[in-house]
Short mmCIF file of C-alpha atoms in Angstrom, two decimals:
data_model
loop_
_atom_site.label_atom_id
_atom_site.label_comp_id
_atom_site.label_asym_id
_atom_site.label_seq_id
_atom_site.Cartn_x
_atom_site.Cartn_y
_atom_site.Cartn_z
CA ALA S 812 154.25 52.84 149.81
CA GLN S 813 152.24 56.47 149.71
CA LYS S 814 149.23 56.98 151.23
CA VAL S 815 147.33 60.34 152.14
CA THR S 816 144.70 60.58 154.78
CA GLN S 817 141.79 63.54 155.39
CA ALA S 818 140.34 62.38 158.24
CA GLN S 819 136.89 64.67 157.81
CA THR S 820 134.74 63.04 155.86
CA GLU S 821 132.39 65.57 155.89
CA ILE S 822 132.14 69.29 157.35
CA SER S 823 129.66 71.89 157.46
CA VAL S 824 129.55 75.48 158.52
CA VAL S 825 127.52 78.80 158.10
CA GLU S 826 128.79 80.72 155.53
CA LYS S 827 131.62 83.72 156.36
CA GLU S 828 133.03 81.05 159.07
CA ASP S 829 136.41 79.35 158.61
CA VAL S 830 137.37 76.54 158.12
CA THR S 831 140.61 74.28 157.51
CA LEU S 832 140.67 70.68 155.86
CA ASP S 833 143.32 68.60 157.41
CA CYS S 834 145.46 66.29 155.30
CA VAL S 835 148.28 64.10 156.64
CA TYR S 836 150.58 62.14 154.27
CA GLU S 837 152.34 59.04 153.91
CA THR S 838 155.82 58.62 151.84
CA ARG S 839 159.19 57.31 152.01
CA ASP S 840 160.61 59.64 149.27
CA THR S 841 162.75 62.70 150.10
CA THR S 842 161.68 64.36 146.87
CA TYR S 843 157.20 64.94 146.43
CA TYR S 844 154.79 67.30 146.06
CA LEU S 845 151.53 67.87 147.44
CA PHE S 846 148.12 69.03 145.79
CA TRP S 847 144.90 70.14 146.64
CA TYR S 848 141.77 69.86 144.23
CA LYS S 849 138.37 70.82 144.19
CA GLN S 850 135.57 69.24 142.63
CA PRO S 851 131.60 71.31 142.85
CA PRO S 852 128.88 70.01 142.46
CA SER S 853 129.35 70.32 138.59
CA GLY S 854 131.66 67.25 138.66
CA GLU S 855 135.09 68.78 136.98
CA LEU S 856 138.39 68.44 138.97
CA VAL S 857 139.65 71.98 139.78
CA PHE S 858 143.49 71.68 140.69
CA LEU S 859 144.02 74.63 143.46
CA ILE S 860 147.50 74.26 144.92
CA ARG S 861 150.82 72.19 144.32
CA ARG S 862 153.71 72.62 146.98
CA ASN S 863 157.32 70.75 146.56
CA SER S 864 158.96 69.05 149.66
CA PHE S 865 161.79 71.14 149.32
CA ASP S 866 159.70 74.48 149.73
CA GLU S 867 157.79 74.32 153.19
CA GLN S 868 156.25 78.30 152.63
CA ASN S 869 152.76 78.83 153.00
CA GLU S 870 150.68 80.23 150.97
CA ILE S 871 148.09 82.57 150.70
CA SER S 872 145.83 83.60 147.42
CA GLY S 873 142.75 85.03 148.51
CA ARG S 874 140.52 83.46 151.34
CA TYR S 875 142.06 80.55 150.79
CA SER S 876 145.84 79.20 152.45
CA TRP S 877 147.83 76.36 152.77
CA ASN S 878 149.59 75.11 155.64
CA PHE S 879 152.44 72.74 155.00
CA GLN S 880 154.58 71.23 157.53
CA LYS S 881 156.87 68.26 156.40
CA SER S 882 157.88 67.63 160.51
CA THR S 883 154.24 65.74 161.07
CA SER S 884 153.88 65.25 156.99
CA SER S 885 150.36 67.80 156.91
CA PHE S 886 149.49 70.18 154.45
CA ASN S 887 145.82 71.84 155.54
CA PHE S 888 143.93 74.07 153.70
CA THR S 889 142.93 76.71 155.53
CA ILE S 890 139.27 78.81 153.91
CA THR S 891 138.66 81.97 155.55
CA ALA S 892 135.61 83.48 155.27
CA SER S 893 133.23 80.35 153.84
CA GLN S 894 131.02 81.50 151.45
CA VAL S 895 128.40 79.23 149.54
CA VAL S 896 129.92 78.60 146.59
CA ASP S 897 133.28 77.09 148.63
CA SER S 898 130.75 73.87 149.13
CA ALA S 899 132.45 71.22 147.42
CA VAL S 900 134.20 67.68 147.37
CA TYR S 901 138.11 68.88 148.18
CA PHE S 902 140.97 66.56 147.73
CA CYS S 903 144.55 65.80 148.89
CA ALA S 904 146.78 64.09 146.53
CA LEU S 905 150.60 63.20 146.80
CA ARG S 906 153.01 61.89 143.95
CA PRO S 907 156.53 61.62 144.29
CA ALA S 908 158.59 63.13 141.89
CA GLN S 909 160.32 59.69 140.55
CA TYR S 910 157.02 59.07 139.22
CA GLY S 911 155.15 61.14 136.60
CA ASN S 912 151.81 60.34 136.13
CA LYS S 913 150.72 58.46 139.45
CA LEU S 914 148.81 60.73 141.60
CA VAL S 915 147.49 59.43 145.44
CA PHE S 916 144.64 61.11 146.31
CA GLY S 917 142.94 61.26 149.56
CA ALA S 918 139.13 60.47 150.22
CA GLY S 919 138.19 64.08 150.07
CA THR S 920 136.50 66.07 152.58
CA ILE S 921 133.00 67.09 151.85
CA LEU S 922 132.63 71.50 152.33
CA ARG S 923 128.75 71.91 153.03
CA VAL S 924 128.45 75.64 153.20
CA LYS S 925 125.64 77.24 154.83
CA SER S 926 123.32 80.47 154.06
CA ASN J 1478 142.67 74.93 122.99
CA ALA J 1479 139.69 72.26 124.27
CA GLY J 1480 142.26 70.87 126.99
CA VAL J 1481 141.31 67.02 127.91
CA THR J 1482 137.98 65.99 126.32
CA GLN J 1483 136.01 62.88 127.46
CA THR J 1484 133.15 60.81 125.44
CA PRO J 1485 130.82 59.63 126.39
CA LYS J 1486 129.63 62.01 129.36
CA PHE J 1487 126.82 59.32 130.89
CA GLN J 1488 126.69 54.91 129.48
CA VAL J 1489 124.69 52.45 130.83
CA LEU J 1490 126.06 48.65 130.00
CA LYS J 1491 124.63 45.34 130.47
CA THR J 1492 127.00 43.38 132.57
CA GLY J 1493 129.02 41.72 130.86
CA GLN J 1494 129.24 43.96 128.00
CA SER J 1495 132.58 45.68 126.70
CA MET J 1496 133.13 49.59 125.17
CA THR J 1497 135.66 52.09 124.83
CA LEU J 1498 136.26 55.53 126.57
CA GLN J 1499 137.68 57.90 124.80
CA CYS J 1500 140.08 60.44 126.19
CA ALA J 1501 141.44 62.73 123.99
CA GLN J 1502 144.28 66.65 124.62
CA ASP J 1503 145.23 69.14 122.42
CA MET J 1504 147.88 70.50 124.72
CA ASN J 1505 150.56 67.94 123.44
CA HIS J 1506 151.04 66.71 126.85
CA GLU J 1507 153.01 63.72 127.10
CA TYR J 1508 151.39 61.78 130.28
CA MET J 1509 148.50 60.69 130.08
CA SER J 1510 146.30 58.81 133.06
CA TRP J 1511 143.02 56.62 133.41
CA TYR J 1512 141.54 57.31 137.04
CA ARG J 1513 137.98 56.42 139.03
CA GLN J 1514 136.30 57.60 141.58
CA ASP J 1515 134.57 56.00 143.90
CA PRO J 1516 132.89 57.39 146.97
CA GLY J 1517 134.64 57.21 149.74
CA MET J 1518 137.68 56.26 148.32
CA GLY J 1519 138.99 59.70 146.74
CA LEU J 1520 140.53 58.83 142.71
CA ARG J 1521 141.90 55.43 142.26
CA LEU J 1522 145.11 55.51 139.56
CA ILE J 1523 143.95 52.69 136.60
CA HIS J 1524 146.45 52.83 133.68
CA TYR J 1525 148.58 55.56 132.85
CA SER J 1526 151.21 56.18 129.90
CA VAL J 1527 154.21 58.30 129.59
CA GLY J 1528 154.45 58.45 126.41
CA ALA J 1529 153.09 57.41 122.55
CA GLY J 1530 153.57 53.42 122.66
CA ILE J 1531 153.94 53.49 126.36
CA THR J 1532 151.51 52.32 128.86
CA ASP J 1533 151.76 50.61 132.79
CA GLN J 1534 149.70 49.77 135.39
CA GLY J 1535 147.87 52.09 137.99
CA GLU J 1536 146.82 50.95 141.46
CA VAL J 1537 143.55 49.13 140.08
CA PRO J 1538 144.13 47.59 136.43
CA ASN J 1539 142.19 44.66 136.25
CA GLY J 1540 139.22 44.64 133.99
CA TYR J 1541 141.11 47.66 132.15
CA ASN J 1542 142.96 47.74 128.99
CA VAL J 1543 144.35 50.57 127.49
CA SER J 1544 146.74 51.61 124.93
CA ARG J 1545 148.52 54.56 123.27
CA SER J 1546 149.24 54.95 120.12
CA THR J 1547 149.65 58.71 119.57
CA THR J 1548 150.34 61.46 121.55
CA GLU J 1549 146.68 62.95 121.75
CA ASP J 1550 144.37 59.76 122.58
CA PHE J 1551 144.69 57.59 125.34
CA PRO J 1552 140.98 55.19 125.50
CA LEU J 1553 139.83 52.57 127.96
CA ARG J 1554 138.92 49.77 127.08
CA LEU J 1555 135.95 47.55 129.58
CA LEU J 1556 136.53 43.90 127.60
CA SER J 1557 133.50 42.50 130.22
CA ALA J 1558 131.74 45.21 132.35
CA ALA J 1559 131.14 44.58 135.91
CA PRO J 1560 129.27 45.96 138.17
CA SER J 1561 131.91 46.70 140.41
CA GLN J 1562 133.42 48.66 137.55
CA THR J 1563 129.95 50.90 138.20
CA SER J 1564 132.22 54.87 138.72
CA VAL J 1565 133.28 58.54 137.61
CA TYR J 1566 136.01 57.52 135.38
CA PHE J 1567 138.60 60.46 135.05
CA CYS J 1568 141.03 61.42 132.16
CA ALA J 1569 143.78 63.63 133.21
CA SER J 1570 147.26 64.47 130.99
CA ARG J 1571 149.99 66.50 131.73
CA SER J 1572 153.64 68.41 130.61
CA GLY J 1573 156.99 66.88 131.34
CA MET J 1574 157.78 71.14 132.55
CA THR J 1575 155.23 70.99 134.34
CA TYR J 1576 153.52 69.57 137.63
CA GLU J 1577 149.35 69.86 137.51
CA GLN J 1578 147.88 67.45 135.94
CA TYR J 1579 144.87 69.20 133.89
CA PHE J 1580 141.36 66.12 134.56
CA GLY J 1581 138.92 65.56 131.93
CA PRO J 1582 134.91 66.51 132.64
CA GLY J 1583 134.63 62.55 133.73
CA THR J 1584 132.57 59.77 132.54
CA ARG J 1585 129.94 58.16 134.73
CA LEU J 1586 129.62 54.76 134.13
CA THR J 1587 126.93 51.95 135.25
CA VAL J 1588 126.87 48.69 134.91
CA THR J 1589 123.87 46.31 135.59
#
């Protein structure tokens, strides 16, 4: 069975603070993909990143960075110098390679960035 | 290229009514899915399709039907709406050559 846990229901930070969103996953598959999506107040789902299970390199994109650790089954997301526009719900998701369409989502973390 | 479109954006139904949520994509994607989003539960897969004429159940299929007669369209039918189906519904599509799913803007459904 596949499962994604985002233990942080809600996080509040002040602008310019760094914040890390945790994601822990469970799967018995050896090949899988991990994703992060952002859902701003407008409601659409915005794709942020995809990571393959066989590629443990961390990735940085501007103020965003992702730390994938297979040993702890975690795929954490850090926002550096947060901004008010980062306020959103962030979802971590897992898709086993054999299931072309089955994304398993975590419950999401609400991030509130205050000015 | 409109991507994934969904209609309607909002809908209110009475218990027992039926309706169809429309989803269309113009990217020639093989894979299409329906998810529902409920507070504190993330998104859960209702039904999915790997190509025209092929559909299968996801995690929460009860109360919903789908069909895929064309590559472009993947409608979701509620045969007899229940208050438990109050949710936000997202349609998604993906090419077999890529990893990312593209989501539609969502349909907010309220069943009273």
